[in-house]
């Protein structure tokens, strides 16, 4: 069984040439195995959560949102940043599902953990499977900016998998989530998914 292993090569110097509202860019001077030193630039990211919300009809809740860096409107699953260091990722995921889709869920499992761009960012993402979904009570969360233009749909899981394999759907969390769930269903392994509060070494949290 293959397992990714934590490892940290020696850093001799660090600078942060850019700091934004949510992320930053860092340059580390890293000692290579042959003793030489190389500069490595990467985005410093607080981490993210995403939710594959599956209804009783086997449909996935998806949103359509403009993403300026890639100049596309992408179909995605609800997702958001871990805004507070040490934030419980389950709580963050529940918040994002409520804010983006005004939905709650009864059953939560960890579907898959990702480093979506490990060559250029330290971002870690935890994707949850949420089942037993229903409309949330109370007023809808007031959205703004790109989120004000979001479209929400419920699409059969198999259709999303076909779209990913056809090259029509590109969002990392969407593609990873629907293919992971499809594989779990095929292997009869959904009930064996990790519990929602499973440890996450990439982003340790308070329960």
mmCIF file of C-alpha atoms in Angstrom:
data_model
loop_
_atom_site.group_PDB
_atom_site.id
_atom_site.type_symbol
_atom_site.label_atom_id
_atom_site.label_comp_id
_atom_site.label_asym_id
_atom_site.label_seq_id
_atom_site.Cartn_x
_atom_site.Cartn_y
_atom_site.Cartn_z
ATOM 1 C CA UNK A 1 0.000 0.000 0.000
ATOM 2 C CA UNK A 2 1.497 3.339 -1.054
ATOM 3 C CA UNK A 3 1.429 6.162 1.501
ATOM 4 C CA UNK A 4 2.571 9.760 1.171
ATOM 5 C CA UNK A 5 5.081 10.557 3.922
ATOM 6 C CA UNK A 6 5.792 13.901 5.623
ATOM 7 C CA UNK A 7 9.290 15.206 4.945
ATOM 8 C CA UNK A 8 10.850 18.654 5.204
ATOM 9 C CA UNK A 9 14.110 19.577 3.507
ATOM 10 C CA UNK A 10 16.264 22.222 5.167
ATOM 11 C CA UNK A 11 15.455 25.849 4.386
ATOM 12 C CA UNK A 12 18.287 28.339 4.689
ATOM 13 C CA UNK A 13 16.325 31.548 4.025
ATOM 14 C CA UNK A 14 12.728 32.664 3.474
ATOM 15 C CA UNK A 15 11.166 35.817 2.045
ATOM 16 C CA UNK A 16 7.534 36.793 1.428
ATOM 17 C CA UNK A 17 7.480 39.105 -1.606
ATOM 18 C CA UNK A 18 3.672 39.331 -1.702
ATOM 19 C CA UNK A 19 0.903 39.209 0.893
ATOM 20 C CA UNK A 20 -2.763 39.389 -0.133
ATOM 21 C CA UNK A 21 -6.091 39.303 1.703
ATOM 22 C CA UNK A 22 -6.215 35.514 2.028
ATOM 23 C CA UNK A 23 -2.958 34.118 0.644
ATOM 24 C CA UNK A 24 0.684 35.058 0.205
ATOM 25 C CA UNK A 25 3.664 34.137 -1.963
ATOM 26 C CA UNK A 26 6.775 32.813 -0.272
ATOM 27 C CA UNK A 27 10.276 32.107 -1.575
ATOM 28 C CA UNK A 28 12.336 29.486 0.270
ATOM 29 C CA UNK A 29 15.977 28.656 -0.328
ATOM 30 C CA UNK A 30 15.889 24.849 -0.087
ATOM 31 C CA UNK A 31 18.881 22.532 0.315
ATOM 32 C CA UNK A 32 18.745 19.789 -2.321
ATOM 33 C CA UNK A 33 19.933 16.177 -1.792
ATOM 34 C CA UNK A 34 23.234 16.929 -3.556
ATOM 35 C CA UNK A 35 23.938 19.838 -1.188
ATOM 36 C CA UNK A 36 23.075 22.610 -3.630
ATOM 37 C CA UNK A 37 20.465 25.281 -2.820
ATOM 38 C CA UNK A 38 17.488 26.136 -5.016
ATOM 39 C CA UNK A 39 14.782 28.803 -4.762
ATOM 40 C CA UNK A 40 11.226 27.526 -4.523
ATOM 41 C CA UNK A 41 8.302 29.963 -4.915
ATOM 42 C CA UNK A 42 4.854 28.916 -3.708
ATOM 43 C CA UNK A 43 1.500 30.203 -2.570
ATOM 44 C CA UNK A 44 0.891 30.106 1.176
ATOM 45 C CA UNK A 45 -2.730 29.075 1.637
ATOM 46 C CA UNK A 46 -4.918 28.617 4.749
ATOM 47 C CA UNK A 47 -6.524 25.432 3.404
ATOM 48 C CA UNK A 48 -9.976 24.666 2.042
ATOM 49 C CA UNK A 49 -12.969 22.417 2.417
ATOM 50 C CA UNK A 50 -15.449 21.202 -0.203
ATOM 51 C CA UNK A 51 -18.709 19.274 -0.019
ATOM 52 C CA UNK A 52 -20.177 16.663 -2.328
ATOM 53 C CA UNK A 53 -23.812 16.873 -1.252
ATOM 54 C CA UNK A 54 -25.691 13.815 -2.545
ATOM 55 C CA UNK A 55 -29.482 13.642 -2.442
ATOM 56 C CA UNK A 56 -31.639 10.518 -2.241
ATOM 57 C CA UNK A 57 -32.055 10.457 -6.020
ATOM 58 C CA UNK A 58 -28.284 10.157 -6.520
ATOM 59 C CA UNK A 59 -27.914 13.756 -7.661
ATOM 60 C CA UNK A 60 -25.035 16.021 -6.675
ATOM 61 C CA UNK A 61 -25.592 19.653 -5.704
ATOM 62 C CA UNK A 62 -23.402 21.819 -7.936
ATOM 63 C CA UNK A 63 -22.913 25.542 -8.415
ATOM 64 C CA UNK A 64 -21.810 27.534 -11.445
ATOM 65 C CA UNK A 65 -19.395 30.349 -10.605
ATOM 66 C CA UNK A 66 -17.068 32.711 -12.483
ATOM 67 C CA UNK A 67 -13.356 32.144 -11.770
ATOM 68 C CA UNK A 68 -11.343 35.096 -12.987
ATOM 69 C CA UNK A 69 -7.824 33.560 -13.065
ATOM 70 C CA UNK A 70 -8.924 30.944 -15.618
ATOM 71 C CA UNK A 71 -11.564 33.151 -17.352
ATOM 72 C CA UNK A 72 -14.252 30.493 -17.044
ATOM 73 C CA UNK A 73 -17.558 29.910 -15.346
ATOM 74 C CA UNK A 74 -16.994 26.539 -13.729
ATOM 75 C CA UNK A 75 -19.378 23.935 -12.374
ATOM 76 C CA UNK A 76 -18.178 23.191 -8.853
ATOM 77 C CA UNK A 77 -19.247 21.671 -5.569
ATOM 78 C CA UNK A 78 -19.682 24.043 -2.598
ATOM 79 C CA UNK A 79 -16.308 24.972 -1.131
ATOM 80 C CA UNK A 80 -14.540 27.614 0.898
ATOM 81 C CA UNK A 81 -11.478 28.623 2.859
ATOM 82 C CA UNK A 82 -10.547 27.667 6.385
ATOM 83 C CA UNK A 83 -10.684 31.261 7.543
ATOM 84 C CA UNK A 84 -9.457 30.705 11.090
ATOM 85 C CA UNK A 85 -6.230 28.803 11.977
ATOM 86 C CA UNK A 86 -7.165 25.501 13.612
ATOM 87 C CA UNK A 87 -10.783 25.757 12.449
ATOM 88 C CA UNK A 88 -12.696 22.477 12.509
ATOM 89 C CA UNK A 89 -13.028 21.525 8.824
ATOM 90 C CA UNK A 90 -16.411 19.869 9.343
ATOM 91 C CA UNK A 91 -17.833 23.066 10.791
ATOM 92 C CA UNK A 92 -16.373 25.040 7.889
ATOM 93 C CA UNK A 93 -17.895 22.621 5.366
ATOM 94 C CA UNK A 94 -21.306 22.834 7.006
ATOM 95 C CA UNK A 95 -21.063 26.619 6.899
ATOM 96 C CA UNK A 96 -20.142 26.659 3.207
ATOM 97 C CA UNK A 97 -22.990 24.310 2.276
ATOM 98 C CA UNK A 98 -25.429 26.566 4.094
ATOM 99 C CA UNK A 99 -24.059 29.835 2.722
ATOM 100 C CA UNK A 100 -23.677 28.763 -0.912
ATOM 101 C CA UNK A 101 -26.695 26.480 -1.314
ATOM 102 C CA UNK A 102 -28.904 27.023 1.775
ATOM 103 C CA UNK A 103 -28.739 23.292 2.451
ATOM 104 C CA UNK A 104 -28.044 21.158 5.525
ATOM 105 C CA UNK A 105 -27.116 17.471 5.704
ATOM 106 C CA UNK A 106 -27.579 14.723 8.285
ATOM 107 C CA UNK A 107 -24.717 12.341 7.453
ATOM 108 C CA UNK A 108 -21.129 13.523 6.935
ATOM 109 C CA UNK A 109 -18.051 11.502 5.958
ATOM 110 C CA UNK A 110 -14.566 12.387 4.745
ATOM 111 C CA UNK A 111 -14.469 11.525 1.055
ATOM 112 C CA UNK A 112 -10.887 12.418 0.128
ATOM 113 C CA UNK A 113 -7.998 14.734 1.130
ATOM 114 C CA UNK A 114 -5.952 16.559 -1.512
ATOM 115 C CA UNK A 115 -2.947 18.741 -2.161
ATOM 116 C CA UNK A 116 -4.414 20.252 -5.366
ATOM 117 C CA UNK A 117 -1.216 21.929 -6.606
ATOM 118 C CA UNK A 118 1.735 20.681 -4.532
ATOM 119 C CA UNK A 119 4.353 22.065 -6.909
ATOM 120 C CA UNK A 120 3.168 25.636 -6.457
ATOM 121 C CA UNK A 121 1.023 25.890 -3.320
ATOM 122 C CA UNK A 122 0.836 24.474 0.208
ATOM 123 C CA UNK A 123 -2.972 24.376 -0.012
ATOM 124 C CA UNK A 124 -4.618 21.307 1.508
ATOM 125 C CA UNK A 125 -8.258 20.456 0.765
ATOM 126 C CA UNK A 126 -10.595 18.128 2.617
ATOM 127 C CA UNK A 127 -13.624 17.009 0.614
ATOM 128 C CA UNK A 128 -16.650 15.721 2.519
ATOM 129 C CA UNK A 129 -19.507 13.511 1.411
ATOM 130 C CA UNK A 130 -22.782 14.882 2.794
ATOM 131 C CA UNK A 131 -25.968 12.829 2.623
ATOM 132 C CA UNK A 132 -29.483 13.288 3.923
ATOM 133 C CA UNK A 133 -29.626 16.774 2.428
ATOM 134 C CA UNK A 134 -32.548 19.134 2.904
ATOM 135 C CA UNK A 135 -33.277 22.817 2.602
ATOM 136 C CA UNK A 136 -31.961 24.787 5.566
ATOM 137 C CA UNK A 137 -34.284 26.800 7.754
ATOM 138 C CA UNK A 138 -34.185 30.579 8.070
ATOM 139 C CA UNK A 139 -33.199 33.288 5.624
ATOM 140 C CA UNK A 140 -30.701 32.680 2.866
ATOM 141 C CA UNK A 141 -27.154 33.942 3.360
ATOM 142 C CA UNK A 142 -26.604 37.223 1.517
ATOM 143 C CA UNK A 143 -23.997 36.712 -1.220
ATOM 144 C CA UNK A 144 -21.909 39.264 -3.117
ATOM 145 C CA UNK A 145 -19.270 39.652 -5.842
ATOM 146 C CA UNK A 146 -18.879 36.472 -7.982
ATOM 147 C CA UNK A 147 -21.221 34.536 -5.688
ATOM 148 C CA UNK A 148 -24.088 36.900 -6.513
ATOM 149 C CA UNK A 149 -24.138 35.409 -10.034
ATOM 150 C CA UNK A 150 -24.085 31.741 -8.957
ATOM 151 C CA UNK A 151 -26.435 29.169 -10.451
ATOM 152 C CA UNK A 152 -27.368 26.060 -8.457
ATOM 153 C CA UNK A 153 -28.336 22.686 -9.922
ATOM 154 C CA UNK A 154 -28.667 19.028 -8.952
ATOM 155 C CA UNK A 155 -27.049 16.669 -11.443
ATOM 156 C CA UNK A 156 -26.801 12.839 -11.469
ATOM 157 C CA UNK A 157 -23.415 11.614 -10.277
ATOM 158 C CA UNK A 158 -22.823 9.548 -13.425
ATOM 159 C CA UNK A 159 -23.402 12.594 -15.620
ATOM 160 C CA UNK A 160 -20.730 14.556 -13.736
ATOM 161 C CA UNK A 161 -18.245 11.703 -14.045
ATOM 162 C CA UNK A 162 -18.889 11.556 -17.796
ATOM 163 C CA UNK A 163 -18.414 15.318 -18.036
ATOM 164 C CA UNK A 164 -15.092 15.147 -16.213
ATOM 165 C CA UNK A 165 -13.788 12.323 -18.398
ATOM 166 C CA UNK A 166 -14.958 14.133 -21.537
ATOM 167 C CA UNK A 167 -13.004 17.244 -20.590
ATOM 168 C CA UNK A 168 -16.120 19.360 -20.087
ATOM 169 C CA UNK A 169 -15.742 19.832 -16.302
ATOM 170 C CA UNK A 170 -12.440 21.058 -14.884
ATOM 171 C CA UNK A 171 -12.740 22.123 -11.247
ATOM 172 C CA UNK A 172 -10.283 20.119 -9.124
ATOM 173 C CA UNK A 173 -12.606 19.461 -6.194
ATOM 174 C CA UNK A 174 -15.512 18.586 -8.456
ATOM 175 C CA UNK A 175 -13.526 16.107 -10.561
ATOM 176 C CA UNK A 176 -11.798 14.524 -7.556
ATOM 177 C CA UNK A 177 -15.025 14.248 -5.576
ATOM 178 C CA UNK A 178 -17.247 12.695 -8.221
ATOM 179 C CA UNK A 179 -14.610 10.212 -9.377
ATOM 180 C CA UNK A 180 -13.751 9.263 -5.781
ATOM 181 C CA UNK A 181 -17.405 8.704 -4.877
ATOM 182 C CA UNK A 182 -17.995 6.738 -8.072
ATOM 183 C CA UNK A 183 -15.038 4.501 -7.197
ATOM 184 C CA UNK A 184 -16.272 4.094 -3.599
ATOM 185 C CA UNK A 185 -19.735 3.078 -4.812
ATOM 186 C CA UNK A 186 -18.257 0.566 -7.280
ATOM 187 C CA UNK A 187 -16.156 -0.960 -4.486
ATOM 188 C CA UNK A 188 -19.090 -0.969 -2.027
ATOM 189 C CA UNK A 189 -16.904 1.158 0.251
ATOM 190 C CA UNK A 190 -19.062 4.208 0.951
ATOM 191 C CA UNK A 191 -20.022 3.107 4.465
ATOM 192 C CA UNK A 192 -16.334 2.524 5.189
ATOM 193 C CA UNK A 193 -15.348 6.120 4.480
ATOM 194 C CA UNK A 194 -13.586 7.913 7.300
ATOM 195 C CA UNK A 195 -15.718 9.678 9.913
ATOM 196 C CA UNK A 196 -16.266 13.406 9.496
ATOM 197 C CA UNK A 197 -13.977 14.224 12.434
ATOM 198 C CA UNK A 198 -11.084 12.048 11.212
ATOM 199 C CA UNK A 199 -7.621 13.517 11.886
ATOM 200 C CA UNK A 200 -6.168 15.712 9.148
ATOM 201 C CA UNK A 201 -2.393 16.073 9.645
ATOM 202 C CA UNK A 202 -2.129 18.642 6.834
ATOM 203 C CA UNK A 203 -4.397 21.021 8.775
ATOM 204 C CA UNK A 204 -4.645 20.001 12.452
ATOM 205 C CA UNK A 205 -7.838 21.258 14.029
ATOM 206 C CA UNK A 206 -9.731 21.628 17.288
ATOM 207 C CA UNK A 207 -12.734 19.352 17.647
#
